Coordinates of C-alpha atoms in Angstrom, one line a residue:
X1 CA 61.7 81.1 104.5
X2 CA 60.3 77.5 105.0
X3 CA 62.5 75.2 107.4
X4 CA 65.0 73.2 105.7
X5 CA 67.4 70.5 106.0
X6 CA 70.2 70.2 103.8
X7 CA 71.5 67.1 103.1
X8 CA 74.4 65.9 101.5
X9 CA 73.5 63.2 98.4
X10 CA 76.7 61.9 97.7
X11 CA 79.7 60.6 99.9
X12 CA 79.9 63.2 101.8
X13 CA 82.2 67.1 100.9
X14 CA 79.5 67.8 98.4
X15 CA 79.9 71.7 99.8
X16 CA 77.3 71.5 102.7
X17 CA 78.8 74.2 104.8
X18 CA 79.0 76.6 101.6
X19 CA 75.0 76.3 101.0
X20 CA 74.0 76.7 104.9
X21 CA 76.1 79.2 105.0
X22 CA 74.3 80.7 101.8
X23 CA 70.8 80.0 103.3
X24 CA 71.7 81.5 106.7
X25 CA 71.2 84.7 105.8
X26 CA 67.2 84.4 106.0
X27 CA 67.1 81.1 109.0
X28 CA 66.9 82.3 112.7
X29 CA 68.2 79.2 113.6
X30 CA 71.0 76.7 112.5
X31 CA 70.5 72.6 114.0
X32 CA 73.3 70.2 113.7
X33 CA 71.7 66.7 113.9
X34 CA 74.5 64.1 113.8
X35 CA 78.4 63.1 113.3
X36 CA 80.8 64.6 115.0
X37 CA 84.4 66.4 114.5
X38 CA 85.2 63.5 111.7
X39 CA 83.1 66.0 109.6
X40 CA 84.6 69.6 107.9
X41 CA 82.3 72.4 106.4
X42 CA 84.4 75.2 104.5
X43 CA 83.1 78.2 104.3
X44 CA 85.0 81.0 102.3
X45 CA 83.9 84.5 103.0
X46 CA 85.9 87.7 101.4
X47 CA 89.1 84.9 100.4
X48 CA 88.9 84.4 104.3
X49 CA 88.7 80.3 104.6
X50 CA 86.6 79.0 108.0
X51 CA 86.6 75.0 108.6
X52 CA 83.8 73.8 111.2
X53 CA 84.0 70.7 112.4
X54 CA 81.0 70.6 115.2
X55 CA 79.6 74.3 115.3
X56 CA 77.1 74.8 112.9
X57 CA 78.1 77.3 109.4
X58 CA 75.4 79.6 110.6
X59 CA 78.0 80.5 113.6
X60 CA 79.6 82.9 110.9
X61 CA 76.1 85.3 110.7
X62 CA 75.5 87.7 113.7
X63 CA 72.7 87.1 115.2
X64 CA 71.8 83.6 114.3
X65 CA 71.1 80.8 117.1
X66 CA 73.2 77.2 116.2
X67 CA 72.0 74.2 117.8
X68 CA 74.3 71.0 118.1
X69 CA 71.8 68.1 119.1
X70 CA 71.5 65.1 120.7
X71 CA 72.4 63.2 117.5
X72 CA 75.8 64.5 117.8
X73 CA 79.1 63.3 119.2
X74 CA 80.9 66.1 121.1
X75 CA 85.1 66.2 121.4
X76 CA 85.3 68.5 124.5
X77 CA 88.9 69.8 123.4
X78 CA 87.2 69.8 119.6
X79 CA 84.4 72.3 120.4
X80 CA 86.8 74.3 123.1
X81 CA 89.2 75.1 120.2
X82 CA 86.8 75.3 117.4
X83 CA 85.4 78.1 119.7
X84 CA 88.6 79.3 120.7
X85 CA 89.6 79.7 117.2
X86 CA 86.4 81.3 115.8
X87 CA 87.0 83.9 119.0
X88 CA 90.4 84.8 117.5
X89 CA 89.0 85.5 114.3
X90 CA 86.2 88.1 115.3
X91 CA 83.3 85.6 115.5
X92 CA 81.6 86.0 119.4
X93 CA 80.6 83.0 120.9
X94 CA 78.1 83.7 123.4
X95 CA 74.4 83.0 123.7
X96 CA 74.5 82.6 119.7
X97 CA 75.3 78.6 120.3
X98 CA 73.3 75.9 122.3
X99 CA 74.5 72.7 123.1
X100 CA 72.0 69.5 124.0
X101 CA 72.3 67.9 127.3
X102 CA 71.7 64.6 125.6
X103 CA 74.6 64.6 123.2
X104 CA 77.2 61.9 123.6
X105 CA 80.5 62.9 124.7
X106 CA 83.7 61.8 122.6
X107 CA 86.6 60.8 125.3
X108 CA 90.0 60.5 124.5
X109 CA 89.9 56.5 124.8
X110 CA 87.2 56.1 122.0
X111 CA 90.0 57.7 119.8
X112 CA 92.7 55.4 121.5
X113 CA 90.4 52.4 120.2
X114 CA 89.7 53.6 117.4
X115 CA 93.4 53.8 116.2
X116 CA 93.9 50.0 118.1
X117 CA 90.5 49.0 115.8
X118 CA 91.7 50.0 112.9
X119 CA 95.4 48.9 113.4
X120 CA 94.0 45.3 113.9
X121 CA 91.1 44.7 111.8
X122 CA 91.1 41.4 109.9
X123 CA 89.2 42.1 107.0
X124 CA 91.2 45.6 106.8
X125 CA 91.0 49.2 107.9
X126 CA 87.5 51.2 106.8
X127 CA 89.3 54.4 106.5
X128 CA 87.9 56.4 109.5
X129 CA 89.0 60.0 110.8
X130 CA 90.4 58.2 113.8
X131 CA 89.0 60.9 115.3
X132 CA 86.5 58.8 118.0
X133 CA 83.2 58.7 116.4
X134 CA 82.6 54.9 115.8
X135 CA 83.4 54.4 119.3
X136 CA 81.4 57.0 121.0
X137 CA 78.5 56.1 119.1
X138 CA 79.2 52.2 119.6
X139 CA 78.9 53.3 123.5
X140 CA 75.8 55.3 122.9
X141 CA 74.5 52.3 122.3
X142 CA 75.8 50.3 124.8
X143 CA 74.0 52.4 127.2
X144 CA 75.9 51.0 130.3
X145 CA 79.3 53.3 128.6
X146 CA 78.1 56.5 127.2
X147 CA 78.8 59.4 128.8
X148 CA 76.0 62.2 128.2
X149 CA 76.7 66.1 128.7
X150 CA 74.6 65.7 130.8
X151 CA 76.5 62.7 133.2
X152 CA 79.8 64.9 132.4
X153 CA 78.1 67.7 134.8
X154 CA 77.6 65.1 137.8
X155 CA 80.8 64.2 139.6
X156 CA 79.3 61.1 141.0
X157 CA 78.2 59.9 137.0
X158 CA 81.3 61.1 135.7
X159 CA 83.8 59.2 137.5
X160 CA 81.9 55.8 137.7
X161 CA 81.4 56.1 134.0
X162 CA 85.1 56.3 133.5
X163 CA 86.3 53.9 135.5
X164 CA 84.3 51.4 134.1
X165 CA 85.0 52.7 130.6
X166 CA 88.9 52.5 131.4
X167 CA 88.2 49.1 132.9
X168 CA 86.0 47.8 129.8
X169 CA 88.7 49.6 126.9
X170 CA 92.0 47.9 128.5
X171 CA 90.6 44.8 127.1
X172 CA 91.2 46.1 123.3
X173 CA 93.6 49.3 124.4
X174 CA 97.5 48.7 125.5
X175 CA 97.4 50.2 129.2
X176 CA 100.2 52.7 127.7
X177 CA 97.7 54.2 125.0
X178 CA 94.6 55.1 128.0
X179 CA 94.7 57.8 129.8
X180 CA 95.4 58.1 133.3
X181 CA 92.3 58.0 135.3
X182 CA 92.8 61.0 137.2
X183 CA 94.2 63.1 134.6
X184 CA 90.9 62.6 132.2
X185 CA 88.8 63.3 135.8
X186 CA 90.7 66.5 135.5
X187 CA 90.5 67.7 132.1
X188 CA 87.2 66.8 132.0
X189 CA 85.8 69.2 134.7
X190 CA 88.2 71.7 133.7
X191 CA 86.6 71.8 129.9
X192 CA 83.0 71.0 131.1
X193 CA 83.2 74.6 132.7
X194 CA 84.3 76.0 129.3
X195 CA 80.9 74.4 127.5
X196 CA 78.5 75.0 130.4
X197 CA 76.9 78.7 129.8
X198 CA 75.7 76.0 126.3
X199 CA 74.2 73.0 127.8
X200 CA 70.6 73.0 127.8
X201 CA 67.6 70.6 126.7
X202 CA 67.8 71.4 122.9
X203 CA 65.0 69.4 121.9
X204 CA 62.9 71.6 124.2
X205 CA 64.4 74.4 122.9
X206 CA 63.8 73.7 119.2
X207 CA 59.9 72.8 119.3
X208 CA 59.2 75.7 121.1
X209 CA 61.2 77.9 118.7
X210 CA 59.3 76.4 115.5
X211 CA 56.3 76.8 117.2
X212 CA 57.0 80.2 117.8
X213 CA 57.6 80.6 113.8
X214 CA 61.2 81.1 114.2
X215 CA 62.6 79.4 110.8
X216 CA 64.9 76.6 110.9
X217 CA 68.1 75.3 108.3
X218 CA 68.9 71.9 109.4
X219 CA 72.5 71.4 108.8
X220 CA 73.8 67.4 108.1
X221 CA 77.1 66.2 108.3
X222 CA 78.7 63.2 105.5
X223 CA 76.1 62.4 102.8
X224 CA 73.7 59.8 102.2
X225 CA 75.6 57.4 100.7
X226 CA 77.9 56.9 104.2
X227 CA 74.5 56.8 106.3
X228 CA 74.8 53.5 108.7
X229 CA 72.0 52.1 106.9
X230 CA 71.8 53.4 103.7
X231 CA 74.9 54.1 102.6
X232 CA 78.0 51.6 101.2
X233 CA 77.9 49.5 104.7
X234 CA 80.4 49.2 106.6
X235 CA 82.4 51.7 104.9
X236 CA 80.0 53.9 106.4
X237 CA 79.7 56.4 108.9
X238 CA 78.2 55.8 112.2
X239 CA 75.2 57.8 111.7
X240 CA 72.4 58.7 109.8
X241 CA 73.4 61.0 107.7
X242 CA 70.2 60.8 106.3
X243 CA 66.7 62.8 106.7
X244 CA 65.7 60.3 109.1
X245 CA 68.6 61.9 111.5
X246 CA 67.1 64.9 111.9
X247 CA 64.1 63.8 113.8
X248 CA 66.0 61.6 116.4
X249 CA 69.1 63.9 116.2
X250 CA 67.1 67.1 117.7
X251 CA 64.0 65.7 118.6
X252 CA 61.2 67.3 116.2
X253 CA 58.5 65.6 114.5
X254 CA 58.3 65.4 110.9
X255 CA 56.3 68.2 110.5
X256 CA 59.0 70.2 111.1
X257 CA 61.1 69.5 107.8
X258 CA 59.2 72.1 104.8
X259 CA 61.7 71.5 102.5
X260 CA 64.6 68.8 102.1
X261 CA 67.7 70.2 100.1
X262 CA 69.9 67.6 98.6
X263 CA 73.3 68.7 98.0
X264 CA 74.7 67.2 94.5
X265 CA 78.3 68.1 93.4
X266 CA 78.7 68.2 90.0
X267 CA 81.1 64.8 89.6
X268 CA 81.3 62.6 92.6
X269 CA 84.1 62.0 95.4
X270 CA 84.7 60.1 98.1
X271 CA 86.9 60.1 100.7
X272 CA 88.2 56.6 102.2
X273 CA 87.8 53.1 101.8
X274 CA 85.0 51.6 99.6
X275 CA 83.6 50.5 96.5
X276 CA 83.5 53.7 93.9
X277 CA 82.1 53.0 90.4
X278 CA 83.4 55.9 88.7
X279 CA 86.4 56.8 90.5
X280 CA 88.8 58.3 87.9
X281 CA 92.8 57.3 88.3
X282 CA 94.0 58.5 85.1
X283 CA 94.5 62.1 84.6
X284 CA 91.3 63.2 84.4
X285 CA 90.7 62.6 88.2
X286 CA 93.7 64.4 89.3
X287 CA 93.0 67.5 87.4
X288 CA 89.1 67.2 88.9
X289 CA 91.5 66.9 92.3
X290 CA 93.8 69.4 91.6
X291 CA 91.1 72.2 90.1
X292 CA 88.6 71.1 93.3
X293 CA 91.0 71.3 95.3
X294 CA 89.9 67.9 96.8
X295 CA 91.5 67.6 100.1
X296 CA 89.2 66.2 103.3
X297 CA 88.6 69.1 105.1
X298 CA 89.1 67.1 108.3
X299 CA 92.0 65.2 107.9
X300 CA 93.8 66.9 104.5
X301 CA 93.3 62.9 102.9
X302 CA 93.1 63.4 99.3
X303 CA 89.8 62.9 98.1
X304 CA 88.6 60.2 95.0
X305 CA 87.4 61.7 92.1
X306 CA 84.8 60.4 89.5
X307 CA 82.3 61.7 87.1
X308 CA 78.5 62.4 88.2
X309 CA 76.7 59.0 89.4
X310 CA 73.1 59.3 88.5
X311 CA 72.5 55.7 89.7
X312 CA 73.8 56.5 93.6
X313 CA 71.7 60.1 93.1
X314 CA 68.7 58.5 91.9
X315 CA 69.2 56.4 95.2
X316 CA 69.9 59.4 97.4
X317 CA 66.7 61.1 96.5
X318 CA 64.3 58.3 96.1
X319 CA 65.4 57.5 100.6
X320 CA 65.9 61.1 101.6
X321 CA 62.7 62.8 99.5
X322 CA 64.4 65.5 98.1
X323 CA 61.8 68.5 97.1
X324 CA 65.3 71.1 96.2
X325 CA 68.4 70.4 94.8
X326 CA 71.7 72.7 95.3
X327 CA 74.4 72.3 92.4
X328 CA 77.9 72.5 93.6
X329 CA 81.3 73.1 92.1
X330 CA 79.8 73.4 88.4
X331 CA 83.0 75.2 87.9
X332 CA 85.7 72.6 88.3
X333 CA 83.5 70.9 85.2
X334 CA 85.0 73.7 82.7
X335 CA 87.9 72.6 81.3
X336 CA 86.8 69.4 80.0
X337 CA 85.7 68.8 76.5
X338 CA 83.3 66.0 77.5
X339 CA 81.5 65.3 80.9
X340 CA 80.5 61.7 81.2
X341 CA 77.0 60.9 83.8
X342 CA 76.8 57.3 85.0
X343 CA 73.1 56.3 83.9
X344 CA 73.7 52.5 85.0
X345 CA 76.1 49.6 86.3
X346 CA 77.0 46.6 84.0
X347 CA 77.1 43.6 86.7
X348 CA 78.2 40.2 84.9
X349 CA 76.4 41.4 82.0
X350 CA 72.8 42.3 83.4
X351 CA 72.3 46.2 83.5
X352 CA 71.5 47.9 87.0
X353 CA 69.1 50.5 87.4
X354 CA 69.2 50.2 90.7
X355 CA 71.7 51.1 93.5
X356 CA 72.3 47.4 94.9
X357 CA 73.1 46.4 98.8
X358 CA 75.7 44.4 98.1
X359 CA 79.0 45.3 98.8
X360 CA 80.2 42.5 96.4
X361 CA 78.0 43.7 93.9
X362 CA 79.0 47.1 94.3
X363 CA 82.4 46.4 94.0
X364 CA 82.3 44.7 90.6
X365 CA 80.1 47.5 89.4
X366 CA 80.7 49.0 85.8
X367 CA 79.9 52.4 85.0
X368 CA 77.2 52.8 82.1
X369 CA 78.0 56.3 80.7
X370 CA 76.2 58.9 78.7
X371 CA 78.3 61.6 77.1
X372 CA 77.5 64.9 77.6
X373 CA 79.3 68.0 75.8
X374 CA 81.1 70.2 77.8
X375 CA 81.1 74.3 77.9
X376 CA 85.3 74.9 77.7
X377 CA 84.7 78.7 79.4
X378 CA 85.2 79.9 82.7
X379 CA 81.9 80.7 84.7
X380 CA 83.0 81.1 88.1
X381 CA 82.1 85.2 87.4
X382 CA 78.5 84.3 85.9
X383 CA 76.1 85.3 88.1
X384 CA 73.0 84.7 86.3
X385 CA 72.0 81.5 84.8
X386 CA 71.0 82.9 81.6
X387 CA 74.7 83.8 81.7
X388 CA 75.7 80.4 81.6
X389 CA 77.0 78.6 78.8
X390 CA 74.6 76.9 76.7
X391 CA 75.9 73.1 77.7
X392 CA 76.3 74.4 81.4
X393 CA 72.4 74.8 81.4
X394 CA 72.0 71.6 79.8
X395 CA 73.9 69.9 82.3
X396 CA 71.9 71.2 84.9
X397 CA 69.1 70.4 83.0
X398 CA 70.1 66.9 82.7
X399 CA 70.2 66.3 86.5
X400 CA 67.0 68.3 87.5
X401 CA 65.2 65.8 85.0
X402 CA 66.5 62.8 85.9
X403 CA 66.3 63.3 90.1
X404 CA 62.7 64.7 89.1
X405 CA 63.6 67.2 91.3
X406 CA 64.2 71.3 90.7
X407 CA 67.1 73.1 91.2
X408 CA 67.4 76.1 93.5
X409 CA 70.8 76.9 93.8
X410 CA 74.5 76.9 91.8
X411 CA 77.7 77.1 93.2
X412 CA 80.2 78.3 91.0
X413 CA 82.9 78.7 93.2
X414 CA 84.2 79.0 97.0
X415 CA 83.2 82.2 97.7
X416 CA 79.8 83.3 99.4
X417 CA 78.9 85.3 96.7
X418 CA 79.7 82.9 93.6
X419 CA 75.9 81.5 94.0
X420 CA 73.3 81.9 91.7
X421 CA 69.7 81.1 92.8
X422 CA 67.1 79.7 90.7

């Protein structure tokens, strides 16, 4: 197996976890480059439903080492019950999991902003987990705030870091909504113990490993188009969700990346705020919701639906360089007649090609569609693609062409095993 990164190419719940799970089986090690808890990979093994938030899928093979890097934002209670609940259900947490001394830590008045932020924002709320990210990240940047894993195992660090934090927060935060100095001090050292045995200098760890020929899946959270630079800015996530995240979210070099996966579900969704040029409000998007079962994994929000966007795909690949392509959730498309692709926007009567930077732009985006014929038979037992139905391949077909890009892998439902590879 080459080392790969899977990367979502939508808005993000394009089935990520699903097809690092699937590729698991053959990596020795599973990296987690970026985001935080605000992100949900489903994994459904033998009708038994796992949601990760920060461990990587690849927790759910024996054997398998999962990396969470410096790229990511870590929720001290989030990972302690994410591992407390993985315990519970059979899956041992032990030397299987390493965790990078660099990584920002998420504290529990970045999420008290966060909900003050989006309370008060002028121009409107973005439509975030209000789960702490933004702000974390916001202090990563800061440099004079963040608080490293590292700094959370130094007495001294820790508690001059939070008092300033306190201090600096109170500004934005009503003094009710912080917590109490001395009871995050507390909590704090108490979970820092729990994480410990983890901490180590990932980065180290993952060049060595590939230059030992162990074989890497790099697992991405969101999708490109909420990347803080690519994607529909601001209504963005606050990292880069992108390939580019990978190399500065575990610290490897380029050379390191064989293959890049993009994950494409087959119609497009969207969770949150944001312009959305084929979101579907008529009946045809609630019974994509409904058969999808399009729920945020994260937060339970119900997700947007819309037919495939070949214009925001075309986009996706041409940034991220995809080589592979992974198909998901071709089975929701069966009980429609007629499947519509987005091939181009109508913008004050010019045609766009092109996926534009403008938000304003975006906004007043028309969908240019090409109809496409659809197959009207379940497939969710096929496990073949000669199986398929006829207009099934030619949908497939259809995408592969236009990304320029090969398809490797179908998902045709939730299950491990409803996968067919290419």
């Amino acid at each position: 197996m080459a080392n790969i990164l899977v990367v979502g190419a939508q808005w993000g719940d394009e089935g990520k976890g699903k097809i690092v799970d699937f590729l698991a089986e053959e990596a020795d090690i599973v990296a987690r480059y970026q985001g935080g808890p605000n992100a949900g990979h489903s994994v459904v093994i033998n009708g038994e439903k796992f949601v990760l938030h920060l461990i990587p899928s690849g927790i759910l093979h024996p054997g398998k080492i999962c990396v969470i890097g410096n790229g990511v934002v870590i929720s001290l209670e989030a990972i302690c019950r994410e591992m407390d609940e993985l315990e519970s259900r059979g899956i041992h947490i032990d030397r299987n999991l390493l965790i990078s001394d660099r990584a920002h830590v998420i504290m529990p008045y970045h999420i008290a902003l966060e909900s003050a932020l989006e309370g008060n924002r002028d121009g409107g709320r973005i439509g975030t987990t209000l789960r702490g990210v933004g702000p974390a990240y916001s202090d990563k940047m800061d440099r004079l705030c963040g608080i490293r894993v590292v700094d959370l195992l130094e007495d001294e660090m820790l508690e001059e870091r939070i008092s300033y934090n306190l201090r600096r927060k109170a500004i934005y935060v009503p003094p009710e909504s912080l917590p109490d100095k001395d009871e995050l001090l507390k909590s704090c050292r108490s979970l820092r113990e729990r994480i410990r045995p983890f901490v180590t200098d990932t980065a180290l760890f993952m060049n060595q490993a590939i230059k030992s020929g162990k074989k890497v899946l790099y697992e991405g959270a969101q999708g490109t188009m909420l990347d803080v630079d690519f994607g529909t800015y601001p209504f963005v996530t606050s990292s880069n969700t992108s390939v580019g995240g990978v190399l500065t979210g575990l610290g490897v070099g380029p050379r390191a990346i064989d293959e890049i996966m993009g994950v494409v579900k087959a119609y497009t969704t969207r969770v949150g705020k944001g312009p959305f040029p084929t979101e579907l409000k008529d009946k045809t998007g609630q019974e994509m919701r409904r058969r999808g079962v399009e729920y945020g994994a994260t937060t339970g929000r119900p997700r947007r639906c819309g037919w495939l966007d070949m214009v925001a795909l075309r986009y996706a690949a041409r940034i991220n360089g995809f080589t592979r392509l992974a198909i998901t959730k071709l089975d929701v498309l069966d009980a429609f007649d007629k499947i519509k692709v987005c091939v181009a926007y109508e913008y004050n009567g010019s045609k766009l090609t092109d996926f534009p930077s403008s938000l304003s732009v975006l906004s007043k985006c028309k969908p240019i569609y090409e109809d496409l014929p659809g197959w009207r038979s379940p497939i969710g037992g096929i496990k073949t693609l000669k199986d398929m139905p006829p207009n099934a391949r030619r949908y497939l077909d259809y995408i592969s062409e236009r990304l320029e890009t090969p398809i490797s892998i179908v998902s045709v439902g939730p299950e491990r095993n409803q996968t067919i590879t290419l």
